[in-house]
Structure formats: C-alpha cells, structure tokens
Coordinates of C-alpha atoms and ligand atoms in Angstrom, one line a residue:
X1 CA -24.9 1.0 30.3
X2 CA -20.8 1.0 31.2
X3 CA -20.1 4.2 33.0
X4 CA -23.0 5.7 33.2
X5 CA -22.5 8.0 36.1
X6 CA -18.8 9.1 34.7
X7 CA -21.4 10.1 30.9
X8 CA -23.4 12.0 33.6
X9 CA -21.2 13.3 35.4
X10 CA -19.2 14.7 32.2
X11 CA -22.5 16.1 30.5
X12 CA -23.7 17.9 33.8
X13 CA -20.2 19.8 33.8
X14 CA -20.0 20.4 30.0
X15 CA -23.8 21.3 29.2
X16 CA -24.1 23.5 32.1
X17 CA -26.2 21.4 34.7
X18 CA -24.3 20.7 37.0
X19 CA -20.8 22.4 38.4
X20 CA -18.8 21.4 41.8
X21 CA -18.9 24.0 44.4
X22 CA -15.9 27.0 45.2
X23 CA -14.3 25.1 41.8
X24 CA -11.8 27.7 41.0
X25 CA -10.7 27.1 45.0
X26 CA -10.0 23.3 44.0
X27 CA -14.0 22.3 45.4
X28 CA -15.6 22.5 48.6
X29 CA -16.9 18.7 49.5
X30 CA -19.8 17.1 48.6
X31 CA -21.4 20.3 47.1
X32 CA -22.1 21.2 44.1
X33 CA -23.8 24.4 42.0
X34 CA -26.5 23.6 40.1
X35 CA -26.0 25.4 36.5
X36 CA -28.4 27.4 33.7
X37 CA -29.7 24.3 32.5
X38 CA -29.4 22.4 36.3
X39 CA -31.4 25.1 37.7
X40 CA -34.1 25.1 34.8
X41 CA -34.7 21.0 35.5
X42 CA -34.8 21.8 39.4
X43 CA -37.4 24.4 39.1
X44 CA -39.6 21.8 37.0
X45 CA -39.0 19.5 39.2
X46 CA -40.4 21.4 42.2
X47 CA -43.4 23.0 40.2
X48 CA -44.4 19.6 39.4
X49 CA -44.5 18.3 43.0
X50 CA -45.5 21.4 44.1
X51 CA -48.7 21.4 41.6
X52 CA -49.6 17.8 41.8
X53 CA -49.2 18.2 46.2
X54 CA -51.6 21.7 46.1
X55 CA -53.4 21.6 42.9
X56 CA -54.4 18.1 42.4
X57 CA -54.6 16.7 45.7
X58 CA -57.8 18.1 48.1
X59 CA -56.8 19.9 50.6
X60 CA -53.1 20.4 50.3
X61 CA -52.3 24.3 51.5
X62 CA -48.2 25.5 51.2
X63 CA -45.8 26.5 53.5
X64 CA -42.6 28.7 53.5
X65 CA -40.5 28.3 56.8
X66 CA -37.0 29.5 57.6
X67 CA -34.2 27.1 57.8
X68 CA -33.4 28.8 60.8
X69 CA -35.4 28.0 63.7
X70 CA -35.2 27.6 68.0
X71 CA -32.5 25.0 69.2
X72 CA -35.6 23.8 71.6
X73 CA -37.0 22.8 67.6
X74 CA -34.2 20.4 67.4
X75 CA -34.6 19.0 70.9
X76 CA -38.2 18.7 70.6
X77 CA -38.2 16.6 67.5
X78 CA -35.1 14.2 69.1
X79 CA -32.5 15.6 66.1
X80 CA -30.1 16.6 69.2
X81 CA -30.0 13.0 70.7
X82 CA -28.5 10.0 69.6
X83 CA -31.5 9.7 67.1
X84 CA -29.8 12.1 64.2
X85 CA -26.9 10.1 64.4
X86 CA -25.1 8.2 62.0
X87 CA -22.6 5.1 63.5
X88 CA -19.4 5.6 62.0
X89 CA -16.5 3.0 61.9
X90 CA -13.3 3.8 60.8
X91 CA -10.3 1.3 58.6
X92 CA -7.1 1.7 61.1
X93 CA -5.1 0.9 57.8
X94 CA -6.2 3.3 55.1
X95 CA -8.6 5.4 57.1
X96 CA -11.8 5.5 55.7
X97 CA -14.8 6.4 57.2
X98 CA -18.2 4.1 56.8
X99 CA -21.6 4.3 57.6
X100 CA -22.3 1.1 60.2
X101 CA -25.6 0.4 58.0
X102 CA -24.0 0.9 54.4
X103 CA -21.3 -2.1 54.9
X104 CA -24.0 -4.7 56.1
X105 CA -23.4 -5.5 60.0
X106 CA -21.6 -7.2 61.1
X107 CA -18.7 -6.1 59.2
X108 CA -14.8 -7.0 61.2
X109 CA -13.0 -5.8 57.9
X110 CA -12.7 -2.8 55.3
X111 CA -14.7 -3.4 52.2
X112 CA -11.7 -1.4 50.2
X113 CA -8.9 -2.9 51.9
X114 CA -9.7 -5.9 54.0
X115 CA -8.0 -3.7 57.1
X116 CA -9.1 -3.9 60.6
X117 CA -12.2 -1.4 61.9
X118 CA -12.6 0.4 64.7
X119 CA -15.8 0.1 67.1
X120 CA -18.7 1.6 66.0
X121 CA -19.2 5.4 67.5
X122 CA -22.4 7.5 67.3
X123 CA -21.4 10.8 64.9
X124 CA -24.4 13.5 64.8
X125 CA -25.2 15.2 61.2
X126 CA -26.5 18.6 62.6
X127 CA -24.7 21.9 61.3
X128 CA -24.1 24.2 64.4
X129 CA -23.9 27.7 63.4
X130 CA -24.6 31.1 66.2
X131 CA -27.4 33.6 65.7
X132 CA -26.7 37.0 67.0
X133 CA -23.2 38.4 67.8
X134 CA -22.2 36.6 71.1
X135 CA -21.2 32.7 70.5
X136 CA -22.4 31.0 73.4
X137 CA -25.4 28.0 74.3
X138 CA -27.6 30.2 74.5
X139 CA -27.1 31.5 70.5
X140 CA -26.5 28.6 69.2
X141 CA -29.0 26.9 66.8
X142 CA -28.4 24.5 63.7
X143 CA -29.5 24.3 60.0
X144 CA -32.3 22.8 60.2
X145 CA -31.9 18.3 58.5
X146 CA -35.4 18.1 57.4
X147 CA -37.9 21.0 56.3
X148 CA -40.6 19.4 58.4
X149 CA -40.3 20.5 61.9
X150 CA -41.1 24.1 60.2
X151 CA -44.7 22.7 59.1
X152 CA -45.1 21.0 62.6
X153 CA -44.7 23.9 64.7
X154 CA -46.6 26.4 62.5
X155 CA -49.1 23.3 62.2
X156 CA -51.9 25.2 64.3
X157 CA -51.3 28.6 62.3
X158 CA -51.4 27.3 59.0
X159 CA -54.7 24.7 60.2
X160 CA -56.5 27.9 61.8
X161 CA -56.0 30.8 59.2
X162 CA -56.7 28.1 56.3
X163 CA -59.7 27.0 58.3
X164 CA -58.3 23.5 57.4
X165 CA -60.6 20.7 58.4
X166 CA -58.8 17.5 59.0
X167 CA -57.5 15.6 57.1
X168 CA -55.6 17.7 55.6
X169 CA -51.7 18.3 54.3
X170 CA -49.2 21.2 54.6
X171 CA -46.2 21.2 51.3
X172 CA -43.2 22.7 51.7
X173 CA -39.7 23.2 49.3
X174 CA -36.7 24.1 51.2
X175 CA -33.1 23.7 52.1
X176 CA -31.5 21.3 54.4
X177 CA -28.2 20.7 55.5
X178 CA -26.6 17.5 56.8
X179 CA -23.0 17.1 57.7
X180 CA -22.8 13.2 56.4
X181 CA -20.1 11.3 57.1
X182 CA -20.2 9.5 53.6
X183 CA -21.1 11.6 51.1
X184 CA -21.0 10.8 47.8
X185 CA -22.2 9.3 44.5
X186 CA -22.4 12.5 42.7
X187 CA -24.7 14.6 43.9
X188 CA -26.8 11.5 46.1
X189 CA -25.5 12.5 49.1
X190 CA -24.6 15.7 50.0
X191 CA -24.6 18.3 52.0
X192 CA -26.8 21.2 51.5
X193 CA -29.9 19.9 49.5
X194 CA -33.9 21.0 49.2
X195 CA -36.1 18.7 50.4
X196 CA -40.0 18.4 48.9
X197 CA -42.3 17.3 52.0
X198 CA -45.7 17.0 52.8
X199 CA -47.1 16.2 55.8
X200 CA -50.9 14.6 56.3
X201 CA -52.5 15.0 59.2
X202 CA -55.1 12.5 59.9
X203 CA -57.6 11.6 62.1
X204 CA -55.9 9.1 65.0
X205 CA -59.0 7.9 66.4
X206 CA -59.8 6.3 63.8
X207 CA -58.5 2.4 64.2
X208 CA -58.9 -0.2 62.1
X209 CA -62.5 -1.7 61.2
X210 CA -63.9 -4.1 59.4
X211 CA -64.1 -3.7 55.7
X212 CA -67.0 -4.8 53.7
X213 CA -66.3 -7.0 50.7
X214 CA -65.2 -5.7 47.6
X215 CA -65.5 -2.3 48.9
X216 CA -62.0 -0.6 47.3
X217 CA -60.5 2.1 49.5
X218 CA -61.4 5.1 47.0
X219 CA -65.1 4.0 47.6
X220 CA -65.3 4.2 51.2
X221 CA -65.3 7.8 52.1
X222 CA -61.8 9.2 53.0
X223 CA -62.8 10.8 55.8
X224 CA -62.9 7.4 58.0
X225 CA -59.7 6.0 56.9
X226 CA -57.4 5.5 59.4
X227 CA -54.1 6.5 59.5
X228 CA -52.8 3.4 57.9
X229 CA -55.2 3.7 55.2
X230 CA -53.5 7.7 54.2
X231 CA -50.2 5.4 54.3
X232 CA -51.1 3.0 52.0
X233 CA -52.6 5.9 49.8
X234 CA -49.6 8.3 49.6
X235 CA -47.3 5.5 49.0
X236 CA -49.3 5.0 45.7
X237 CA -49.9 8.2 44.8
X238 CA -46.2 8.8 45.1
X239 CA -45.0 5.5 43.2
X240 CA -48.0 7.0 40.2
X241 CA -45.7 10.2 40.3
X242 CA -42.8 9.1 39.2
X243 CA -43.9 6.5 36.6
X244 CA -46.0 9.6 35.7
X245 CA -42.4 11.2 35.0
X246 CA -41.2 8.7 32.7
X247 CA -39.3 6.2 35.1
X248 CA -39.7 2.3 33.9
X249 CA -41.3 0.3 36.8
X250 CA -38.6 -2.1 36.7
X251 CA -36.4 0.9 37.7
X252 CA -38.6 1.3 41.0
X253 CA -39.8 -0.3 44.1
X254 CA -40.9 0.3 47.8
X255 CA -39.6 -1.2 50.5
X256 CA -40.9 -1.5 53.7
X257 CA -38.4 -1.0 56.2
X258 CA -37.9 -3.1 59.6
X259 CA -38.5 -1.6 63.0
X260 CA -34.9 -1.5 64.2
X261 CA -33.9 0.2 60.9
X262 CA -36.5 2.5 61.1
X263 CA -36.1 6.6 61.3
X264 CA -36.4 7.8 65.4
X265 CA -39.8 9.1 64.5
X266 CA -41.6 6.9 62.4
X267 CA -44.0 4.1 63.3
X268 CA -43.8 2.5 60.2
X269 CA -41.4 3.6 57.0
X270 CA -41.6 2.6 53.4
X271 CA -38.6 3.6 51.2
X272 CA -39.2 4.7 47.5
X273 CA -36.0 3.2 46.1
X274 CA -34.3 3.8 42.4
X275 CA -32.2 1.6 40.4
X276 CA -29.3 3.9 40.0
X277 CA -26.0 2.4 38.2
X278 CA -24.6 2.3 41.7
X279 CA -27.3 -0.2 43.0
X280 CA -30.8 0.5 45.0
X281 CA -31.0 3.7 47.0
X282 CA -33.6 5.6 48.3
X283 CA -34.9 8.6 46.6
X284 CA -38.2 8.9 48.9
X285 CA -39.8 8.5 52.3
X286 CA -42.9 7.6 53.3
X287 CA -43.4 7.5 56.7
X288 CA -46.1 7.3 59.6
X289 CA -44.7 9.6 62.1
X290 CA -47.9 8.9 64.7
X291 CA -48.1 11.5 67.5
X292 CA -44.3 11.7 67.5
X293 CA -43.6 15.2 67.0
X294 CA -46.5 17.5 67.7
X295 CA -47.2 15.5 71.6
X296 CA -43.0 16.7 71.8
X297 CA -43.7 19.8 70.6
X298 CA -46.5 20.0 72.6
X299 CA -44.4 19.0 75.5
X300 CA -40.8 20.8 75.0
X301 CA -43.2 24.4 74.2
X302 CA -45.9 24.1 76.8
X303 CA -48.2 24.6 74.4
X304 CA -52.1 22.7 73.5
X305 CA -51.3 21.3 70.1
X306 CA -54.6 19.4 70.0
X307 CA -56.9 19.6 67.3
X308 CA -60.1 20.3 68.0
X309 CA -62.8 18.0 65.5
X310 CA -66.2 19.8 65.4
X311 CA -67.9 16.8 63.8
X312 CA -66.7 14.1 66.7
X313 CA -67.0 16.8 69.1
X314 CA -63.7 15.5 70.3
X315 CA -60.1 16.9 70.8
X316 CA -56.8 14.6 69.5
X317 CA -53.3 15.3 68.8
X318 CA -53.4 14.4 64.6
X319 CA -50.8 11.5 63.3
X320 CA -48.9 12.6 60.6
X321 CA -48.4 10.9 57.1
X322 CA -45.4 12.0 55.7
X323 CA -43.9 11.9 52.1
X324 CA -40.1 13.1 51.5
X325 CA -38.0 13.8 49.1
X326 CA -34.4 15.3 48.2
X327 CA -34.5 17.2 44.3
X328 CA -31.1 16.9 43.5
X329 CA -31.5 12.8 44.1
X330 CA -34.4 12.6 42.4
X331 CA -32.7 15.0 39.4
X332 CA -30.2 12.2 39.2
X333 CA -32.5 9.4 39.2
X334 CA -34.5 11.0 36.2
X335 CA -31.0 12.0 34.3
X336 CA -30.2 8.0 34.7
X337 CA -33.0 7.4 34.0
X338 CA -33.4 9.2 30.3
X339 CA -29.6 9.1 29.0
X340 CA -29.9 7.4 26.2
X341 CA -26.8 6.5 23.3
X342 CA -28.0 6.0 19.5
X343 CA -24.8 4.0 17.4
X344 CA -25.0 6.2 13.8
X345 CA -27.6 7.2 11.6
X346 CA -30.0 9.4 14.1
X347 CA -28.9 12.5 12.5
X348 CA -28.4 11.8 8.7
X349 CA -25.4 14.3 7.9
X350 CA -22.0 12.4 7.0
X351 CA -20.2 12.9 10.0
X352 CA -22.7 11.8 12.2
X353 CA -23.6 8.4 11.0
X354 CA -20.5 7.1 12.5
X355 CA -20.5 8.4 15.7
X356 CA -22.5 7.9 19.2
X357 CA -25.0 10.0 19.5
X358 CA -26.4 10.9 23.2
X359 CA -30.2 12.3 24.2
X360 CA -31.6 12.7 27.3
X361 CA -35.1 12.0 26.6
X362 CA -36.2 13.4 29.4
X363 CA -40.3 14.0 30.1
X364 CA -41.0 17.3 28.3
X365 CA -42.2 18.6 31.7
X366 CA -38.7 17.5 32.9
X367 CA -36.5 19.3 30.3
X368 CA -34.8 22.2 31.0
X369 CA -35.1 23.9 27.7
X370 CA -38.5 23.2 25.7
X371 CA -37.2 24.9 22.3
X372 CA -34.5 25.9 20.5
X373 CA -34.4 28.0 17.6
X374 CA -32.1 27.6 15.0
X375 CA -31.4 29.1 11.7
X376 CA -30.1 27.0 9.3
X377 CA -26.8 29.0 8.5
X378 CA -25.4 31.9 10.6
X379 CA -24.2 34.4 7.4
X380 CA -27.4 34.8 5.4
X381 CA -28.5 38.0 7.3
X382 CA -32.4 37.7 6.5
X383 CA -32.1 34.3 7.9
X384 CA -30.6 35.3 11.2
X385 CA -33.3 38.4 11.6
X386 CA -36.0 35.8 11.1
X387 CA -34.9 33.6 13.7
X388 CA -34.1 36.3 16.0
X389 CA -37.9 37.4 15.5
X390 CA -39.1 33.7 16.1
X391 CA -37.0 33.7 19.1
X392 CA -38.1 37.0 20.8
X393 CA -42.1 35.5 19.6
X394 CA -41.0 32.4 22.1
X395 CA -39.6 33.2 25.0
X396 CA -42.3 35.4 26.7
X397 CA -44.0 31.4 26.5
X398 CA -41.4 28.9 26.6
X399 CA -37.9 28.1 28.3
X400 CA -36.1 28.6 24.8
X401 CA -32.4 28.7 23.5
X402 CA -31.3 30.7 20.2
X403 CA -28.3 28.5 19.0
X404 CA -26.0 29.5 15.0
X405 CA -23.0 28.0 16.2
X406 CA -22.1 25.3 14.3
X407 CA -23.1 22.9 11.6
X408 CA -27.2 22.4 11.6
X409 CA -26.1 18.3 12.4
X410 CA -24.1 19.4 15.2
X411 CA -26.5 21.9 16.8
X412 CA -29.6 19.4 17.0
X413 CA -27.5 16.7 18.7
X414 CA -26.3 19.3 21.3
X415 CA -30.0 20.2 22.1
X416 CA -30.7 16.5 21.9
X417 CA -27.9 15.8 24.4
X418 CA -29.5 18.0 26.7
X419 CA -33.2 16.6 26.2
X420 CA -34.3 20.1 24.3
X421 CA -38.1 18.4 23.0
X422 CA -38.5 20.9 20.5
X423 CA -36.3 22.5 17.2
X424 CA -37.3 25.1 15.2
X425 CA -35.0 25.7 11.8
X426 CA -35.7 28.7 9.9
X427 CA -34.7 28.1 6.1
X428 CA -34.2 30.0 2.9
X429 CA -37.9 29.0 2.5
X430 CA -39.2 30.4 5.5
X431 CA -38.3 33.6 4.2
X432 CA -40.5 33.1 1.3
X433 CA -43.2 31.6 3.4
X434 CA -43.4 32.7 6.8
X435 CA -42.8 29.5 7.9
X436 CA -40.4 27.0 9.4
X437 CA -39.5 23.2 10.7
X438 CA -40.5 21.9 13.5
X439 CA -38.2 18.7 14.8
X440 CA -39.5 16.8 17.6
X441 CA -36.2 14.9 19.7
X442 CA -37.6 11.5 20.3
X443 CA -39.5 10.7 16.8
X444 CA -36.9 13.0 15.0
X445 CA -40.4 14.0 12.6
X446 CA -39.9 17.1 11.1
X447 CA -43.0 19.4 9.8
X448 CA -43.6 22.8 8.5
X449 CA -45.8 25.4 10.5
X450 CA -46.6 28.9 9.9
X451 CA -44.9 31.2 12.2
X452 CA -48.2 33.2 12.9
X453 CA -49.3 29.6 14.5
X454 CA -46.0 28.9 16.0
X455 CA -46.8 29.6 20.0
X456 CA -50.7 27.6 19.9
X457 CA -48.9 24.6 17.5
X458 CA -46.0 24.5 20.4
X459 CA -48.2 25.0 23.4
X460 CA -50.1 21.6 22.1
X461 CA -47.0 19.5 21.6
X462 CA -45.9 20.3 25.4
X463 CA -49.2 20.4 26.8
X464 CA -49.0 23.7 28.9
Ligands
GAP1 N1 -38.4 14.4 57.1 C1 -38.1 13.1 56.9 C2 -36.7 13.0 56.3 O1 -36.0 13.9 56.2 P1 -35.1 11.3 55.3 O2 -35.3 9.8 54.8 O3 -34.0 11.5 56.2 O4 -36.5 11.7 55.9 C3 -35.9 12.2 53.0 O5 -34.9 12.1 54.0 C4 -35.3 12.4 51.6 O6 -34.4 13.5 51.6 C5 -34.4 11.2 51.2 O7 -35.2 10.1 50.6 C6 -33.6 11.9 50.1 O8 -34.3 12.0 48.9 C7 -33.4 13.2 50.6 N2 -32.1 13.3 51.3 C8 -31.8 13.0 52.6 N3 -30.5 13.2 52.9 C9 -29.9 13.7 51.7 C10 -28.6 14.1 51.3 N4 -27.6 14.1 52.2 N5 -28.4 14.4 50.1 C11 -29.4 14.5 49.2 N6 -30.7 14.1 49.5 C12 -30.9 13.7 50.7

C-alpha cells in the first residue's frame, strides 16, 4: 500500500496509540509515549507472550529483574568491549551518520548524497548513568541493553527455589535502553524499549547422535535433545506464534545468520524477520548462546555456576537457548500488518460510500478495545441511560469504550479504524426489548441479543 508507514504514523497520533516523547518541548529523539489505546495493544501483547512462554510451555517459571544492575554485569557478559558496539561511518559532505552493516560493506560513498565517508570507528550503545551521590568509576553503572543478563545471574536462585529440573526456561518483560546511532523508522529503532526474553537452559552434554528413521523430534523424548535440537524447536514455536497472531507467512521468514555477522555471544543466530513497508528487518532473535555467559559470570563473580544433574550424576555449566524480542517492533509489525483500506460501501450511510474507509483488523486478542457501546442517537435520554447501563455491565469484563459523538456511520468507522472487534447499538427497540445489536468489524454481521446474555454471548465471540 503507498505510504503505509506515514497512514500509521498519522493514526497512532490521532487515535491515541502512539505520541512522540517531551512533544510540547518540540520531541526528545527516537522516543516515543505509547497512548490509551498504544498502551492497551502493548499489554496484550506481553500477556500473550507471557502466557504462551509460562502457561503453555512445560517448565517456563518468570522473572522480574531491575534494569539497574553491577557494572561487573556488563563486563561479565562482554557489553563494555568492543562487542556492544556499533561501526559508525560518517558523510564529510552532509554529515550523516550510518551503521557500517546497514549500507552493505563496502560502501566508499553516501547512499543520500553520493559524498565521501569517513573510516569506519567502533561507537558503544550503553547508557552510562551514576548510582549514589558521588560520580566517580566506582558508581557508575549503565541501563542495562538486554533484559537477559538479569535471568543469567539470578539463574541459580530462580533454578533452586523453583526446584527447576533442567531443561528448563526463565521469561522476563522489561525495559532496555540503547543509545543507537541510527535510530529510526518510527518506533523500530529506538531508544528505550521492553524487550520479551526467555532463556532455555539445556543440557550441554548432550551431542549429537544418531537418529532412528522416521522418528520426528516430538517423539523422541525431550529430555535427550541436544542443544541444537531446543534451537530448532524454539525457532518453530516462535515462527507458530506469530502466524498464530494473524501475520501472512509471506510477510515472515527466518534467517540464519553468518558467523562473522553474528551477535558476540551467540554460537549460532537465526533472525525472525518481517516484511515491513521499509523492507526486511528483524523483529526476533533466536540464538544459541552456548556457555557464553554463565562460564563469564562464573568467572568475572568467582562464583560455581554449575548445575548439578541428579539423574547423570554429573555437574555442567547449562547452554542457553535464547528467544528475543522488542514489543514496540513487533506492535509495528502487527499494525502493518492489519491496516487495511475499504473503497465505499463498507458502511452503508450516504456519506460513506464515497470515501476510504480504514480498519485495522487486528487479532481480537491484539486489539486494544474489544467493545464499544454505542447508542444510536445522543438526545433520546432513555436511550443514553440504557447504554450507560450496558456500558457499566461491560467493563468489569472487557476493555470497552462508551462512544455518542457523532453520526452512528461515523462512530463505527472510528472504532473500526482502531480494530475495536465488537459494537453494541442500543436502539429505540432495545428499550422495548431489552435487547440490542451486536456488529462484528471484519464480517460487518449485525444480530440482536438480549442484554441479560450480553457478557456470556461476548465472552464467546472473543474467546476469553
Ligand atoms: N538478548 C539478546 C538481544 O538483546 P538483540 O538482537 O540485540 O538480542 C533482540 O535484540 C530484539 O530486541 C530485536 O529483535 C528487537 O525486536 C528488539 N530490539 C533491539 N534493539 C531495539 C531497538 N533499538 N528498538 C526497538 N527494539 C529493539
């Protein structure tokens, strides 16, 4: 679709999802405030994960740490060396600033204006800031770049007091803060961002055997996989996930990612990559992160970070499987994703069947509001009481939105704009009845329910 991102862009501002940070102080870069409706899609976002990591995987238990940790965490897990660095080349003409890896190396000459780059120098994304009231070395820490590091070094804690048998997986939903160079895209790149990871430790004596034939990997018994095996498995499990969500599979792939390209840590890497109206860009990682940061940890604290396995008899530092993920990326990827533009006739008032009409038709897990109730006009008094009533039945069950402003044409395209799944219109008849319509966004059916039935009828229709 032409100008897709600016439609996006202009939506997220007008219906409240999305607003640029410090506005009213002319915008602080490359952040942005996530708004009523922004925060309500975020927060389904993360219950999803959260749920499907916890709930519907074995052996999945949840973790909380701070973003602020021990500078030793960040020289530990190699974020302080040249590892957590971007290469940055600069145009001497117009004097802008690339990522070496984003303009395809080698590159002599600026890809906006042909001008001449500098050399290549190494620029590190962590955010310094002091704790305590003296700013010296020895207060100064960073925000931490990836949630993970909390999981690794409470990795014991969580293992013991869960009595966690490996293999098993920690979650964890947090902030993390990168100062990139080039930011940008929206909200793709920025700076402060919550990051979904799990990490799967796994069993790393295990090497590869022989497979008898036909055996499939679900039927041999997970506990002798090797780590490559939990690889292969979370990288399908988090493809299903988001064609789960609604994405087309033609908007998706994985990529496996060549050793020299790869992150500092990981052994092997597999990209989850969208099809956003900028091109292919990650949205995920998937990552076999071997030994590499609990033997550092191990090493940089002093402390025995072996795993003891009761059943081998043996002890083993556990390689980690890791899956990774940003929410407001993957926000944008499933508002791409679902914006949608009907030419005339959806809604069948006059006005309407001439213009463009614009639904997100997001997953109804996805949506920020599930139902809106609306009473058909604004200054029949009975009608507004009625609706008020139906509106104070839902919301104790649903996200919902009471909404009289406006025609009833104009008021079901701006709840169809925003992906709303569900509208209720209460009518001169529902006053008779005790009744109203139900109008669902994506078949545009309309039925009548009883009210008394309202909550059971609407917990069906969005399965919860
Ligand atoms: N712990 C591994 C890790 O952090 P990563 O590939 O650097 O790996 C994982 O980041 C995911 O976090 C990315 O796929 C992306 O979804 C998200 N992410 C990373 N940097 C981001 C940024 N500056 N803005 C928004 N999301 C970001």
């Amino acid at each position: 679709m032409e100008n897709l991102m600016e439609k996006i862009v202009s939506l997220c501002k007008r219906r409240g999802f999305i607003f640029p940070s410090s506005e009213i102080y002319g915008g602080f870069s490359s952040c942005y405030d996530f708004g009523p409706l922004g925060v309500e899609m975020k927060r389904n976002i993360k219950r999803i994960w959260w749920d499907e990591m916890t709930k519907l995987h074995d052996n999945i238990t949840g973790l909380d740490a701070g973003v602020l940790m021990s500078s030793k965490v960040w020289q530990a897990s190699g974020h302080l060396a040249a590892g957590f660095a971007d290469e940055l080349v600069e145009c001497k003409e117009c004097h802008k600033r690339f990522k070496l890896d984003e303009i395809r190396q080698p590159a002599e000459k600026c890809p906006e204006c042909d001008g001449v780059l500098t050399k290549p120098r190494k620029f590190n994304l962590m955010m310094k800031t002091f704790v305590g009231p003296v700013e010296n070395e020895s207060s100064l820490t960073y925000l931490r770049p990836e949630t993970c590091q909390g999981i690794y070094v409470n990795f014991l804690n969580a293992a013991n007091s869960m009595r966690m048998k490996i293999p098993f997986g920690i979650a964890q939903i947090g902030k993390a803060f990168r100062n990139e160079i080039t930011p940008g895209n929206y909200i793709f790149r920025i700076r402060e961002f919550e990051q979904m990871e799990m990490q799967f430790f796994v069993n790393s004596l295990i090497n590869k055997k022989p497979r008898k034939k036909r055996e499939t990997k679900r039927e041999r018994n997970a506990k002798n996989w090797t780590p490559d095996d939990w690889f292969d498995y979370w990288k399908e499990e988090r493809l299903k996930w988001y064609l789960d969500l609604g994405i087309e599979k033609d908007n998706l792939r994985a990529v496996e990612i060549p050793e020299k390209e790869r992150a500092h840590y990981a052994k092997r890497q597999i990209d989850l990559e969208y099809h956003f109206p900028f091109g292919w860009k990650e949205i995920e990682g998937v990552h076999n992160r071997g030994d590499f940061d609990l033997s550092n940890h191990s090493k940089h604290s002093g402390q025995d970070l072996l795993y003891f396995d009761e059943e081998s008899n043996k002890k083993y530092i556990p390689h980690i499987i890791e899956t990774s993920v940003g929410v407001e990326r993957i926000l944008l990827a499933f508002l791409c994703e679902s914006y949608t533009e009907i030419k005339g006739g959806r809604t069948k008032t006059t006005k309407a069947v001439k213009e463009v009409e614009s639904v997100l038709k997001l997953d109804k897990r996805l949506t920020p509001v599930k139902v809106a109730v609306l009473p058909l006009v604004r200054n029949k008094p009975r009608i507004v009481k009625k609706a008020k009533e139906v509106y104070q039945l839902l919301k104790p069950h649903f996200t919902c939105q009471y909404d009289e402003l406006g025609s009833i044409g104009r008021r079901y395209r701006r709840q169809d704009e925003t992906g709303t799944f569900l509208c209720l219109t209460i009518d001169f008849e529902s006053l008779e009845n005790d009744d109203l319509t139900i109008r669902n966004r994506d078949t545009m059916k309309q039925e009548r329910v009883k009210i008394e039935e309202l909550v059971e009828i609407i917990k069906k229709k969005i399965n919860v």
